[in-house]
Each structure stands twice: as C-alpha cells, then as structure tokens.
Short mmCIF file of C-alpha atoms in Angstrom, two decimals:
data_model
loop_
_atom_site.label_atom_id
_atom_site.label_comp_id
_atom_site.label_asym_id
_atom_site.label_seq_id
_atom_site.Cartn_x
_atom_site.Cartn_y
_atom_site.Cartn_z
CA UNK A 117 -206.15 99.21 154.57
CA UNK A 118 -204.08 102.24 155.49
CA UNK A 119 -202.13 101.89 158.71
CA UNK A 120 -200.59 104.95 160.31
CA UNK A 121 -197.02 104.98 161.54
CA UNK A 122 -195.81 101.63 162.81
CA UNK A 123 -194.28 103.48 165.73
CA UNK A 124 -197.76 104.49 166.88
CA UNK A 125 -198.68 100.82 167.16
CA UNK A 126 -195.86 100.16 169.56
CA UNK A 127 -195.51 103.24 171.73
CA UNK A 128 -196.39 101.19 174.78
CA UNK A 129 -193.71 98.59 174.09
CA UNK A 130 -191.26 97.96 176.91
CA UNK A 131 -187.83 99.11 175.77
CA UNK A 132 -185.62 96.91 177.91
CA UNK A 133 -181.93 97.20 177.03
CA UNK A 134 -181.26 93.92 175.21
CA UNK A 135 -177.85 93.53 176.86
CA UNK A 136 -179.65 93.03 180.18
CA UNK A 137 -181.65 90.00 179.02
CA UNK A 138 -182.32 87.17 181.47
CA UNK A 139 -183.05 84.16 179.28
CA UNK A 140 -184.55 82.28 182.24
CA UNK A 141 -187.20 84.95 182.77
CA UNK A 142 -189.99 84.99 180.19
CA UNK A 143 -190.92 88.56 181.06
CA UNK A 144 -187.37 89.65 180.31
CA UNK A 145 -187.29 87.70 177.06
CA UNK A 146 -190.62 89.17 175.93
CA UNK A 147 -189.46 92.66 176.79
CA UNK A 148 -186.22 92.32 174.86
CA UNK A 149 -188.03 90.72 171.92
CA UNK A 150 -190.42 93.69 171.92
CA UNK A 151 -187.49 96.09 171.81
CA UNK A 152 -185.81 94.21 168.97
CA UNK A 153 -189.07 94.01 167.00
CA UNK A 154 -189.59 97.75 167.43
CA UNK A 155 -186.12 98.44 166.07
CA UNK A 156 -186.67 96.06 163.15
CA UNK A 157 -189.91 97.81 162.22
CA UNK A 158 -188.18 101.18 162.48
CA UNK A 159 -186.63 100.22 159.12
CA UNK A 160 -190.10 100.02 157.56
CA UNK A 161 -192.11 102.98 156.25
CA UNK A 162 -194.17 101.31 153.53
CA UNK A 163 -197.43 101.56 155.44
CA UNK A 164 -196.86 105.30 155.81
CA UNK A 165 -195.96 106.08 152.20
CA UNK A 166 -198.64 103.55 151.24
CA UNK A 167 -197.78 103.15 147.56
CA UNK A 168 -197.55 99.90 145.56
CA UNK A 169 -193.80 100.41 145.26
CA UNK A 170 -193.23 100.76 148.99
CA UNK A 171 -195.83 98.63 150.77
CA UNK A 172 -194.30 95.46 152.26
CA UNK A 173 -190.74 96.21 151.14
CA UNK A 174 -187.86 97.83 152.94
CA UNK A 175 -185.75 100.68 151.57
CA UNK A 176 -182.65 100.04 149.48
CA UNK A 177 -180.31 98.24 149.71
CA UNK A 178 -182.71 95.54 150.90
CA UNK A 179 -184.33 93.32 148.30
CA UNK A 180 -187.85 91.93 148.01
CA UNK A 181 -186.90 88.48 149.34
CA UNK A 182 -185.59 89.92 152.62
CA UNK A 183 -188.88 91.72 153.15
CA UNK A 184 -190.60 88.33 152.97
CA UNK A 185 -188.11 87.04 155.51
CA UNK A 186 -188.74 90.01 157.79
CA UNK A 187 -192.52 89.47 157.76
CA UNK A 188 -191.88 85.83 158.61
CA UNK A 189 -189.86 87.02 161.60
CA UNK A 190 -192.66 89.35 162.65
CA UNK A 191 -195.18 86.52 162.39
CA UNK A 192 -192.90 84.59 164.74
CA UNK A 193 -192.83 87.61 167.04
CA UNK A 194 -196.63 87.78 167.16
CA UNK A 195 -196.94 84.04 167.77
CA UNK A 196 -194.21 83.59 170.37
CA UNK A 197 -194.86 86.72 172.41
CA UNK A 198 -198.62 87.05 171.99
CA UNK A 199 -198.13 90.73 171.12
CA UNK A 200 -200.52 91.58 168.28
CA UNK A 201 -199.39 95.20 167.91
CA UNK A 202 -198.02 94.62 164.43
CA UNK A 203 -200.59 92.14 163.12
CA UNK A 204 -202.49 94.59 160.92
CA UNK A 205 -199.28 95.79 159.31
CA UNK A 206 -198.12 92.21 158.74
CA UNK A 207 -201.43 91.34 157.12
CA UNK A 208 -201.34 94.40 154.88
CA UNK A 209 -197.80 93.58 153.79
CA UNK A 210 -198.46 89.93 152.99
CA UNK A 211 -201.69 90.53 151.10
CA UNK A 212 -200.15 93.34 149.07
CA UNK A 213 -197.66 90.95 147.48
CA UNK A 214 -199.85 88.00 146.47
CA UNK A 215 -199.79 88.99 142.80
CA UNK A 216 -202.56 88.76 140.18
CA UNK A 217 -202.75 84.94 140.43
CA UNK A 218 -202.37 84.77 144.23
CA UNK A 219 -199.04 82.93 143.94
CA UNK A 220 -196.45 85.57 144.86
CA UNK A 221 -195.43 85.98 141.26
CA UNK A 222 -195.38 89.74 141.65
CA UNK A 223 -194.83 91.67 138.37
CA UNK A 224 -193.50 94.71 140.20
CA UNK A 225 -190.63 92.61 141.58
CA UNK A 226 -189.94 90.25 138.68
CA UNK A 227 -186.57 91.93 138.21
CA UNK A 228 -185.31 90.45 141.46
CA UNK A 229 -187.59 87.43 141.98
CA UNK A 230 -185.95 84.03 141.89
CA UNK A 231 -187.07 80.66 143.17
CA UNK A 232 -185.40 81.25 146.51
CA UNK A 233 -187.03 84.69 146.85
CA UNK A 234 -190.47 83.21 146.26
CA UNK A 235 -189.68 80.45 148.74
CA UNK A 236 -188.98 82.95 151.51
CA UNK A 237 -192.36 84.59 151.01
CA UNK A 238 -193.90 81.12 151.04
CA UNK A 239 -192.35 80.46 154.46
CA UNK A 240 -194.17 83.51 155.79
CA UNK A 241 -197.45 82.46 154.18
CA UNK A 242 -197.12 78.97 155.65
CA UNK A 243 -196.41 80.49 159.06
CA UNK A 244 -199.68 82.38 158.76
CA UNK A 245 -201.60 79.31 157.61
CA UNK A 246 -200.20 76.99 160.28
CA UNK A 247 -201.11 79.46 163.04
CA UNK A 248 -204.59 80.37 161.80
CA UNK A 249 -203.40 83.95 161.45
CA UNK A 250 -206.37 86.07 160.33
CA UNK A 251 -206.88 86.74 156.63
CA UNK A 252 -209.77 89.22 156.44
CA UNK A 253 -209.85 89.97 152.69
CA UNK A 254 -212.64 88.04 150.93
CA UNK A 255 -211.18 88.87 147.52
CA UNK A 256 -208.01 86.87 148.27
CA UNK A 257 -207.83 83.11 148.99
CA UNK A 258 -206.95 81.76 152.45
CA UNK A 259 -203.26 81.51 153.38
CA UNK A 260 -203.11 77.76 152.78
CA UNK A 261 -204.52 78.09 149.27
CA UNK A 262 -201.97 80.79 148.50
CA UNK A 263 -199.16 78.50 149.69
CA UNK A 264 -200.43 75.77 147.38
CA UNK A 265 -200.57 78.23 144.50
CA UNK A 266 -196.92 79.09 145.11
CA UNK A 267 -196.02 75.40 145.16
CA UNK A 268 -197.79 74.86 141.85
CA UNK A 269 -195.70 77.54 140.17
CA UNK A 270 -192.50 76.03 141.54
CA UNK A 271 -193.19 72.41 140.64
CA UNK A 272 -193.74 73.52 137.04
CA UNK A 273 -190.15 74.82 137.01
CA UNK A 274 -188.58 71.54 138.14
CA UNK A 275 -186.13 70.93 135.30
CA UNK A 276 -184.72 67.51 134.50
CA UNK A 277 -182.88 68.62 131.35
CA UNK A 278 -179.73 69.05 133.46
CA UNK A 279 -178.45 67.62 136.73
CA UNK A 280 -181.23 65.05 136.73
CA UNK A 281 -183.69 67.58 138.09
CA UNK A 282 -183.82 70.54 140.40
CA UNK A 283 -184.84 74.17 140.34
CA UNK A 284 -182.63 76.87 138.90
CA UNK A 285 -181.70 79.72 141.19
CA UNK A 286 -183.57 82.22 139.02
CA UNK A 287 -186.95 82.16 137.28
CA UNK A 288 -186.53 84.59 134.40
CA UNK A 289 -183.96 84.48 131.56
CA UNK A 290 -183.29 88.17 132.14
CA UNK A 291 -181.29 86.98 135.16
CA UNK A 292 -178.99 84.81 133.02
CA UNK A 293 -176.32 83.81 135.56
CA UNK A 294 -178.90 82.38 137.92
CA UNK A 295 -180.57 80.41 135.14
CA UNK A 296 -177.41 78.28 134.90
CA UNK A 297 -177.03 77.75 138.63
CA UNK A 298 -179.03 75.32 140.73
CA UNK A 299 -178.79 76.24 144.38
CA UNK A 300 -179.61 74.61 147.66
CA UNK A 301 -181.82 77.41 148.96
CA UNK A 302 -184.24 77.25 146.00
CA UNK A 303 -184.40 73.47 146.16
CA UNK A 304 -184.34 73.33 149.94
CA UNK A 305 -187.13 75.89 149.98
CA UNK A 306 -189.18 73.71 147.64
CA UNK A 307 -188.39 70.69 149.84
CA UNK A 308 -189.51 72.48 153.00
CA UNK A 309 -192.65 73.81 151.30
CA UNK A 310 -193.54 70.30 150.15
CA UNK A 311 -192.99 68.89 153.63
CA UNK A 312 -195.08 71.56 155.31
CA UNK A 313 -197.89 71.27 152.78
CA UNK A 314 -197.93 67.50 153.24
CA UNK A 315 -198.50 68.02 156.95
CA UNK A 316 -200.89 70.93 156.47
CA UNK A 317 -203.12 69.21 153.93
CA UNK A 318 -202.60 65.46 154.32
CA UNK A 319 -202.12 65.24 150.54
CA UNK A 320 -199.53 62.57 149.70
CA UNK A 321 -198.50 64.33 146.49
CA UNK A 322 -196.62 66.83 148.60
CA UNK A 323 -195.00 64.07 150.63
CA UNK A 324 -193.86 62.33 147.45
CA UNK A 325 -192.34 65.54 146.13
CA UNK A 326 -190.59 66.24 149.42
CA UNK A 327 -188.98 62.80 149.23
CA UNK A 328 -188.10 63.37 145.58
CA UNK A 329 -186.41 66.71 146.25
CA UNK A 330 -184.48 65.27 149.21
CA UNK A 331 -183.29 62.29 147.17
CA UNK A 332 -182.19 64.58 144.36
CA UNK A 333 -180.40 66.93 146.78
CA UNK A 334 -178.42 64.00 148.18
CA UNK A 335 -177.70 62.47 144.78
CA UNK A 336 -176.45 65.70 143.24
CA UNK A 337 -174.33 66.46 146.33
CA UNK A 338 -176.03 69.52 147.77
CA UNK A 339 -176.44 67.52 151.00
CA UNK A 340 -173.38 65.37 151.70
CA UNK A 341 -172.99 62.19 153.74
CA UNK A 342 -172.38 64.22 156.89
CA UNK A 343 -175.45 66.38 156.23
CA UNK A 344 -173.52 69.52 155.35
CA UNK A 345 -175.54 71.62 152.91
CA UNK A 346 -173.56 73.28 150.11
CA UNK A 347 -174.52 76.28 148.04
CA UNK A 348 -175.12 74.81 144.58
CA UNK A 349 -173.65 73.88 141.22
CA UNK A 350 -173.43 75.07 137.62
CA UNK A 351 -176.07 73.28 135.58
CA UNK A 352 -174.08 73.86 132.38
CA UNK A 353 -171.65 71.31 133.78
CA UNK A 354 -174.52 69.03 134.78
CA UNK A 355 -173.83 69.85 138.44
CA UNK A 356 -170.67 67.75 138.31
CA UNK A 357 -168.71 70.21 140.46
CA UNK A 358 -170.41 71.33 143.67
CA UNK A 359 -169.69 74.80 145.03
CA UNK A 360 -168.85 73.86 148.61
CA UNK A 361 -169.41 77.30 149.97
CA UNK A 362 -172.00 76.89 152.72
CA UNK A 363 -174.36 79.24 154.51
CA UNK A 364 -176.37 78.85 157.69
CA UNK A 365 -179.78 79.51 156.16
CA UNK A 366 -179.54 76.57 153.76
CA UNK A 367 -178.69 74.26 156.67
CA UNK A 368 -181.74 75.47 158.57
CA UNK A 369 -184.10 75.22 155.61
CA UNK A 370 -183.35 71.54 155.02
CA UNK A 371 -183.31 70.82 158.76
CA UNK A 372 -186.80 72.09 159.36
CA UNK A 373 -188.17 70.34 156.29
CA UNK A 374 -186.78 67.04 157.58
CA UNK A 375 -188.18 67.70 161.06
CA UNK A 376 -191.63 68.41 159.66
CA UNK A 377 -191.53 65.09 157.81
CA UNK A 378 -190.43 63.32 161.00
CA UNK A 379 -193.53 64.73 162.67
CA UNK A 380 -195.82 64.08 159.71
CA UNK A 381 -194.70 60.44 159.42
CA UNK A 382 -195.24 59.83 163.15
CA UNK A 383 -191.57 59.58 164.01
CA UNK A 384 -190.13 57.82 160.97
CA UNK A 385 -186.53 56.92 161.86
CA UNK A 386 -185.13 57.94 158.50
CA UNK A 387 -186.40 61.48 158.84
CA UNK A 388 -185.36 61.54 162.47
CA UNK A 389 -181.81 60.55 161.55
CA UNK A 390 -181.72 63.17 158.80
CA UNK A 391 -182.94 65.88 161.16
CA UNK A 392 -180.37 64.91 163.78
CA UNK A 393 -177.64 64.80 161.14
CA UNK A 394 -178.51 68.26 159.84
CA UNK A 395 -178.52 69.60 163.39
CA UNK A 396 -175.14 68.06 164.10
CA UNK A 397 -173.70 69.51 160.89
CA UNK A 398 -174.99 72.93 161.99
CA UNK A 399 -172.25 72.90 164.64
CA UNK A 400 -169.98 74.41 161.99
CA UNK A 401 -171.90 77.69 162.40
CA UNK A 402 -171.09 77.96 166.11
CA UNK A 403 -168.05 78.54 168.32
CA UNK A 404 -165.79 80.59 166.04
CA UNK A 405 -163.20 80.97 168.81
CA UNK A 406 -162.39 79.25 172.10
CA UNK A 407 -163.85 82.17 174.03
CA UNK A 408 -167.05 82.16 171.94
CA UNK A 409 -168.42 78.69 172.65
CA UNK A 410 -171.85 78.00 171.18
CA UNK A 411 -172.16 81.48 169.66
CA UNK A 412 -173.44 81.51 166.10
CA UNK A 413 -171.54 83.10 163.23
CA UNK A 414 -171.71 83.02 159.43
CA UNK A 415 -168.58 81.02 158.76
CA UNK A 416 -168.30 81.74 155.02
CA UNK A 417 -168.03 85.50 155.38
CA UNK A 418 -167.96 86.95 158.90
CA UNK A 419 -164.32 86.12 159.72
CA UNK A 420 -163.22 87.59 156.38
CA UNK A 421 -165.30 90.81 156.50
CA UNK A 422 -167.05 89.96 153.21
CA UNK A 423 -170.69 89.48 154.25
CA UNK A 424 -173.09 91.47 152.08
CA UNK A 425 -176.50 92.69 153.25
CA UNK A 426 -178.19 89.40 152.35
CA UNK A 427 -175.65 87.33 154.26
CA UNK A 428 -175.96 89.48 157.36
CA UNK A 429 -179.49 88.13 157.76
CA UNK A 430 -178.76 84.43 157.24
CA UNK A 431 -178.15 83.49 160.89
CA UNK A 432 -181.70 84.51 161.70
CA UNK A 433 -183.16 81.81 159.48
CA UNK A 434 -180.99 79.11 161.03
CA UNK A 435 -182.24 80.27 164.44
CA UNK A 436 -185.83 80.37 163.22
CA UNK A 437 -185.73 76.86 161.83
CA UNK A 438 -183.76 75.37 164.71
CA UNK A 439 -186.36 76.63 167.20
CA UNK A 440 -189.13 75.40 164.91
CA UNK A 441 -187.43 72.01 164.61
CA UNK A 442 -187.78 71.50 168.37
CA UNK A 443 -191.57 71.61 168.03
CA UNK A 444 -191.56 68.95 165.32
CA UNK A 445 -188.92 66.71 166.91
CA UNK A 446 -188.67 67.38 170.66
CA UNK A 447 -185.56 65.23 171.04
CA UNK A 448 -183.62 68.05 169.39
CA UNK A 449 -184.49 70.55 172.12
CA UNK A 450 -181.52 70.00 174.49
CA UNK A 451 -178.94 70.52 171.74
CA UNK A 452 -180.80 73.45 170.23
CA UNK A 453 -181.04 75.12 173.63
CA UNK A 454 -177.34 74.58 174.27
CA UNK A 455 -176.50 76.42 171.06
CA UNK A 456 -179.20 79.04 170.88
CA UNK A 457 -179.38 80.00 174.55
CA UNK A 458 -175.74 81.07 174.38
CA UNK A 459 -176.29 82.70 171.01
CA UNK A 460 -179.35 84.60 172.27
CA UNK A 461 -177.34 86.10 175.13
CA UNK A 462 -174.54 87.05 172.76
CA UNK A 463 -176.96 88.45 170.17
CA UNK A 464 -178.67 90.57 172.81
CA UNK A 465 -175.34 91.98 173.94
CA UNK A 466 -174.58 92.81 170.31
CA UNK A 467 -177.80 94.88 170.28
CA UNK A 468 -176.37 97.65 172.43
CA UNK A 469 -175.71 100.26 169.76
CA UNK A 470 -177.50 103.46 168.87
CA UNK A 471 -178.79 106.26 171.04
CA UNK A 472 -180.92 103.94 173.18
CA UNK A 473 -178.62 100.93 173.26
CA UNK A 474 -181.06 98.84 171.21
CA UNK A 475 -179.49 98.69 167.73
CA UNK A 476 -178.00 95.35 166.72
CA UNK A 477 -174.59 94.70 165.21
CA UNK A 478 -173.39 91.86 163.03
CA UNK A 479 -170.87 89.83 165.02
CA UNK A 480 -172.19 88.28 168.20
CA UNK A 481 -168.85 86.96 169.42
CA UNK A 482 -167.22 90.34 170.10
CA UNK A 483 -169.02 90.87 173.41
CA UNK A 484 -171.04 93.92 172.37
CA UNK A 485 -172.05 96.16 169.49
CA UNK A 486 -169.60 96.06 166.57
CA UNK A 487 -170.81 99.19 164.79
CA UNK A 488 -172.35 97.35 161.82
CA UNK A 489 -176.16 97.88 161.99
CA UNK A 490 -178.77 96.79 159.48
CA UNK A 491 -182.15 95.22 158.90
CA UNK A 492 -180.65 91.72 158.75
CA UNK A 493 -178.74 92.23 161.97
CA UNK A 494 -181.91 93.28 163.78
CA UNK A 495 -183.82 90.31 162.36
CA UNK A 496 -181.18 87.70 163.27
CA UNK A 497 -181.14 88.82 166.88
CA UNK A 498 -184.93 88.95 167.06
CA UNK A 499 -185.39 85.40 165.72
CA UNK A 500 -182.78 84.03 168.10
CA UNK A 501 -184.18 85.77 171.18
CA UNK A 502 -187.92 85.30 170.57
CA UNK A 503 -187.38 81.60 169.88
CA UNK A 504 -186.63 81.23 173.59
CA UNK A 505 -190.43 81.40 173.98
CA UNK A 506 -191.19 78.73 171.36
CA UNK A 507 -191.93 75.96 173.83
CA UNK A 508 -194.75 77.97 175.39
CA UNK A 509 -196.45 78.71 172.08
CA UNK A 510 -198.82 76.42 170.21
CA UNK A 511 -197.05 74.18 167.67
CA UNK A 512 -197.94 74.61 163.98
CA UNK A 513 -201.41 73.39 163.17
CA UNK A 514 -201.83 70.53 160.70
CA UNK A 515 -204.52 69.10 158.44
CA UNK A 516 -207.85 69.21 160.25
CA UNK A 517 -206.74 72.08 162.50
CA UNK A 518 -206.01 74.77 159.93
CA UNK A 519 -208.94 77.07 159.26
CA UNK A 520 -209.61 80.23 157.28
CA UNK A 521 -209.80 82.71 160.17
CA UNK A 522 -211.03 86.24 159.61
CA UNK A 523 -211.24 87.46 163.22
CA UNK A 524 -208.88 87.34 166.18
CA UNK A 525 -205.56 85.53 165.93
CA UNK A 526 -204.33 82.57 167.96
CA UNK A 527 -207.43 80.47 167.35
CA UNK A 528 -207.09 77.12 169.18
CA UNK A 529 -206.95 73.86 167.20
CA UNK A 530 -210.17 72.45 165.84
CA UNK A 531 -211.25 69.01 164.76
CA UNK A 532 -213.15 70.46 161.82
CA UNK A 533 -211.77 69.76 158.34
CA UNK A 534 -209.43 72.36 156.89
CA UNK A 535 -210.66 74.69 154.21
CA UNK A 536 -210.78 72.91 150.87
CA UNK A 537 -207.62 73.64 148.90
CA UNK A 538 -206.68 73.17 145.27
CA UNK A 539 -204.96 69.89 144.45
CA UNK A 540 -201.28 70.04 143.58
CA UNK A 541 -200.46 69.63 139.94
CA UNK A 542 -197.25 68.77 138.18
CA UNK A 543 -198.16 70.71 135.06
CA UNK A 544 -199.80 74.08 135.71
CA UNK A 545 -199.38 76.95 133.30
CA UNK A 546 -196.37 78.90 134.56
CA UNK A 547 -196.74 82.62 135.05
CA UNK A 548 -194.95 84.63 132.38
CA UNK A 549 -192.90 87.71 133.00
CA UNK A 550 -194.55 91.03 132.28
CA UNK A 551 -192.85 93.14 129.62
CA UNK A 552 -193.33 96.11 131.89
CA UNK A 553 -191.44 94.58 134.78
CA UNK A 554 -188.36 96.40 135.88
CA UNK A 555 -185.59 95.55 138.27
CA UNK A 556 -181.93 95.10 138.75
CA UNK A 557 -180.41 91.70 139.37
CA UNK A 558 -177.44 91.91 141.72
CA UNK A 559 -175.02 88.98 141.68
CA UNK A 560 -172.95 87.83 144.64
CA UNK A 561 -172.56 84.07 144.43
CA UNK A 562 -170.12 84.26 141.56
CA UNK A 563 -167.81 86.55 143.47
CA UNK A 564 -167.96 84.17 146.40
CA UNK A 565 -166.98 81.27 144.19
CA UNK A 566 -163.66 83.00 143.75
CA UNK A 567 -163.47 83.66 147.48
CA UNK A 568 -164.18 80.03 148.32
CA UNK A 569 -161.42 78.89 145.99
CA UNK A 570 -159.03 81.28 147.71
CA UNK A 571 -160.05 80.07 151.17
CA UNK A 572 -159.55 76.46 150.19
CA UNK A 573 -156.03 77.23 149.03
CA UNK A 574 -155.24 79.47 152.00
CA UNK A 575 -156.42 77.10 154.69
CA UNK A 576 -155.80 73.72 153.12
#
C-alpha cells in the first residue's frame, strides 16, 4: 500500500515546544510526544520513495536494526497517545520486512542482520501482537505467528559447542568477528522473546526456554550477582573472560523479560527479585553528576564523547522497557517514576534545537540542546516522554486476549481463544543466506573493548 508523505499524515499535530513540557498534565505530555514523533518520522522517506530498498529503513548511517527499533517506538506512540496518524505507515513498514518465510530473515539485509538485529524487529512484532494492532494483509500470518516464526529461527541457532550454550552475536559467517562473540543483547533478546511468547501463548516450551536462557546468562557471567548486565564474551575462549563494558539497552531487555515472567507466573518471588535487582542495577545509568540527579545517560560512552550512532539510541530502549516493566510488576512504578520523570523533563529540554526548537540532542544533563541531533536522539526522548502515559494505556494482552485484528486498532480484551499458532520447535530448518545478499558489516564492539580496558586502568 502506497502512503503519501508522512508529513501529510501529521499536519494537524500540535507542535508544542518540548522544553515547555508539564509532566503532570497529560495534554501537555501528549502534545510533546506528538512533536517528538513528528520529528522522528521526519527522518523517514521510505514510504515516499516506495522501493524495496527504502521501505521501512532509514537513510544512512542508520542500520536495519535501528529501523526495527524506531517502528517499535512508533507502536508505543500509537498505543500510549491514542494517535493513529502513523498506523498505516507502521503497518506498511513492518509487513515489508517479514521476509519470504515470515520470520524477519530478510535477504536484502542479510549483510547487516545479526541475532540482536532480528530480536529488535521481534520486539516490534510482539508489541503489535500484544496490542491487537491491525494486520490487514491476508497473505501474511498474524503478528503472533510471525513472532513465533522468528523464535523458531533463533532457537535453532542456540549453540552449545562453546560457552555451554548461547547465541552468537551474528548469524552469518560473512560477519566473522561476530560469529566468535556471544553478546548479552542477542541472548537477552531471545530471553525476552521467550518470556513474552510464554505469556502470549500459554505454551510452557517458551517458559522453559526463558528459564534456560536466564540460567545460562547468569552462569556465563553476562548477568552478575548484583544484576549488572555486561556486553558479552569471546566464544573462542569459551566465554572465560567477560567484557564488562555495559550498555543501558541490555539492562532494559533483561529487566522487561524478568518482569513479564513475574506477571506470567502470578507473582513468582524469584522473578520479582530478579526484576527488582535489574532495576536497582539500572541506577548506574542515571545521575552522572551531582546537579543531574536521576537523569539518564549512557555511561560507557557519553562522558568520553565516543558514542556512535547505535549507542545514541540505547537510552530509549531502557526507557521503553522500564515503563513496560511497571505494567507487568506494578511495585516497580515508584522507582521508575522517580528516575524517568526527571529524565523525561531533561530529555524534553534537550529537544530544543533546530529551527522550531523541536530537534533533540544527545546529552540530557546539559540543560538544553547540545548540538548533536540524530534519529536515535529523537527516539530516546520520545520513548522516555510518551512512557509517562503508560499507566493510562491498556497493558499488553496475553493468551486468550490476543486476536488477529484486521480493522480498527485498540481492540479491547476478549475471552475468546487466541489465533492458533505454530508450536515452538527446537530443530527447525534454519534459513540460509542468499548468495545475492549484499551488505557491509560495521564493527564497533572490538574498538570499545580497547576503550573499556583503558577506562579500567584510568579510573581504577
């Protein structure tokens, strides 16, 4: 379906200067969220050019995975604000990337697709499924079936030949560095997917795998005794030496997975303690200075001016999953509000750049716009601000409430059984890489390994 300019869909949006946000006024929050969403979508032209190479993705230097993250943010926008202006564009983007086997193994993007990239698209698909977001195309399975297809491709890549298990960072041998690195985001993504599918389907196979991935993550040291989540380890060394560089998005991914399992198991204390521990450990991503209390920052790179484009988006996923955690485990709400209310105000003030005073910068603790704009910066602010509305929105639907909806969005829960979905399997036939696939793999973790070693020596 061809959609004309995204700007045409939002001409009536209220462009409130973000710096003037009143977080205690829902009208103000919605207005600022609308402004931030408009500026995020200003980066997107794929529905105008309307070619397979441009639909759903954002222009260079942004990679395929971040597009999946951006559509997840826009699904949050639609759900939290009730503004459906972008829903058709979101649907077009998501359906364009399902791939020939409806599992987000997309030949066009094999050059940059790793396990963590696929996981981020799965988060968006699960958002759609858990909210009964319309899926009007009869030639493509319902959102929940697509999520299960993704899971089936990932479980087939679980590799116990090193480190006792785990997913490699990358999928294809043409990305050789990532084939020898097992990272927390790929495995945390698989953990969160398993948790959410357990709740969405009621199938215990997913619950068992969620427990298995958590146990492995603890055993290998990706999640330590204080619930800090570290980046990963070299599988050539059997994961004996953990890279203790840490990023906010990994913390959030594991946190929300644990919270979903707390909800799914009717308040199991173990999962409650894990969720609380992960939230407590997330304190390390807040309060960089005494005059910046409770303001979020990316502690591995922001203070040292070394964040790349990927990293500039990471805070948004911690915000997304912290707000989502409050709907699965309400006891976390006071602490999350303490941190994210302050961060939302700071983020909004950072979105005071550009001609209209609506472009977002990177650092929220400087008291205004820092002159560093980007897609990730817009997305991080949007997720943090729109989450202020999370308590007024419906929580994610679960098994028995999820339906294949083709019409209007925001369908209320139902007691009817969910659409029948394929059963999970531990041994599907993995999708092979197309010989025609092209792409460039850009490495950054290895450079940061050197940086982390330097920081340890400099600040020890």
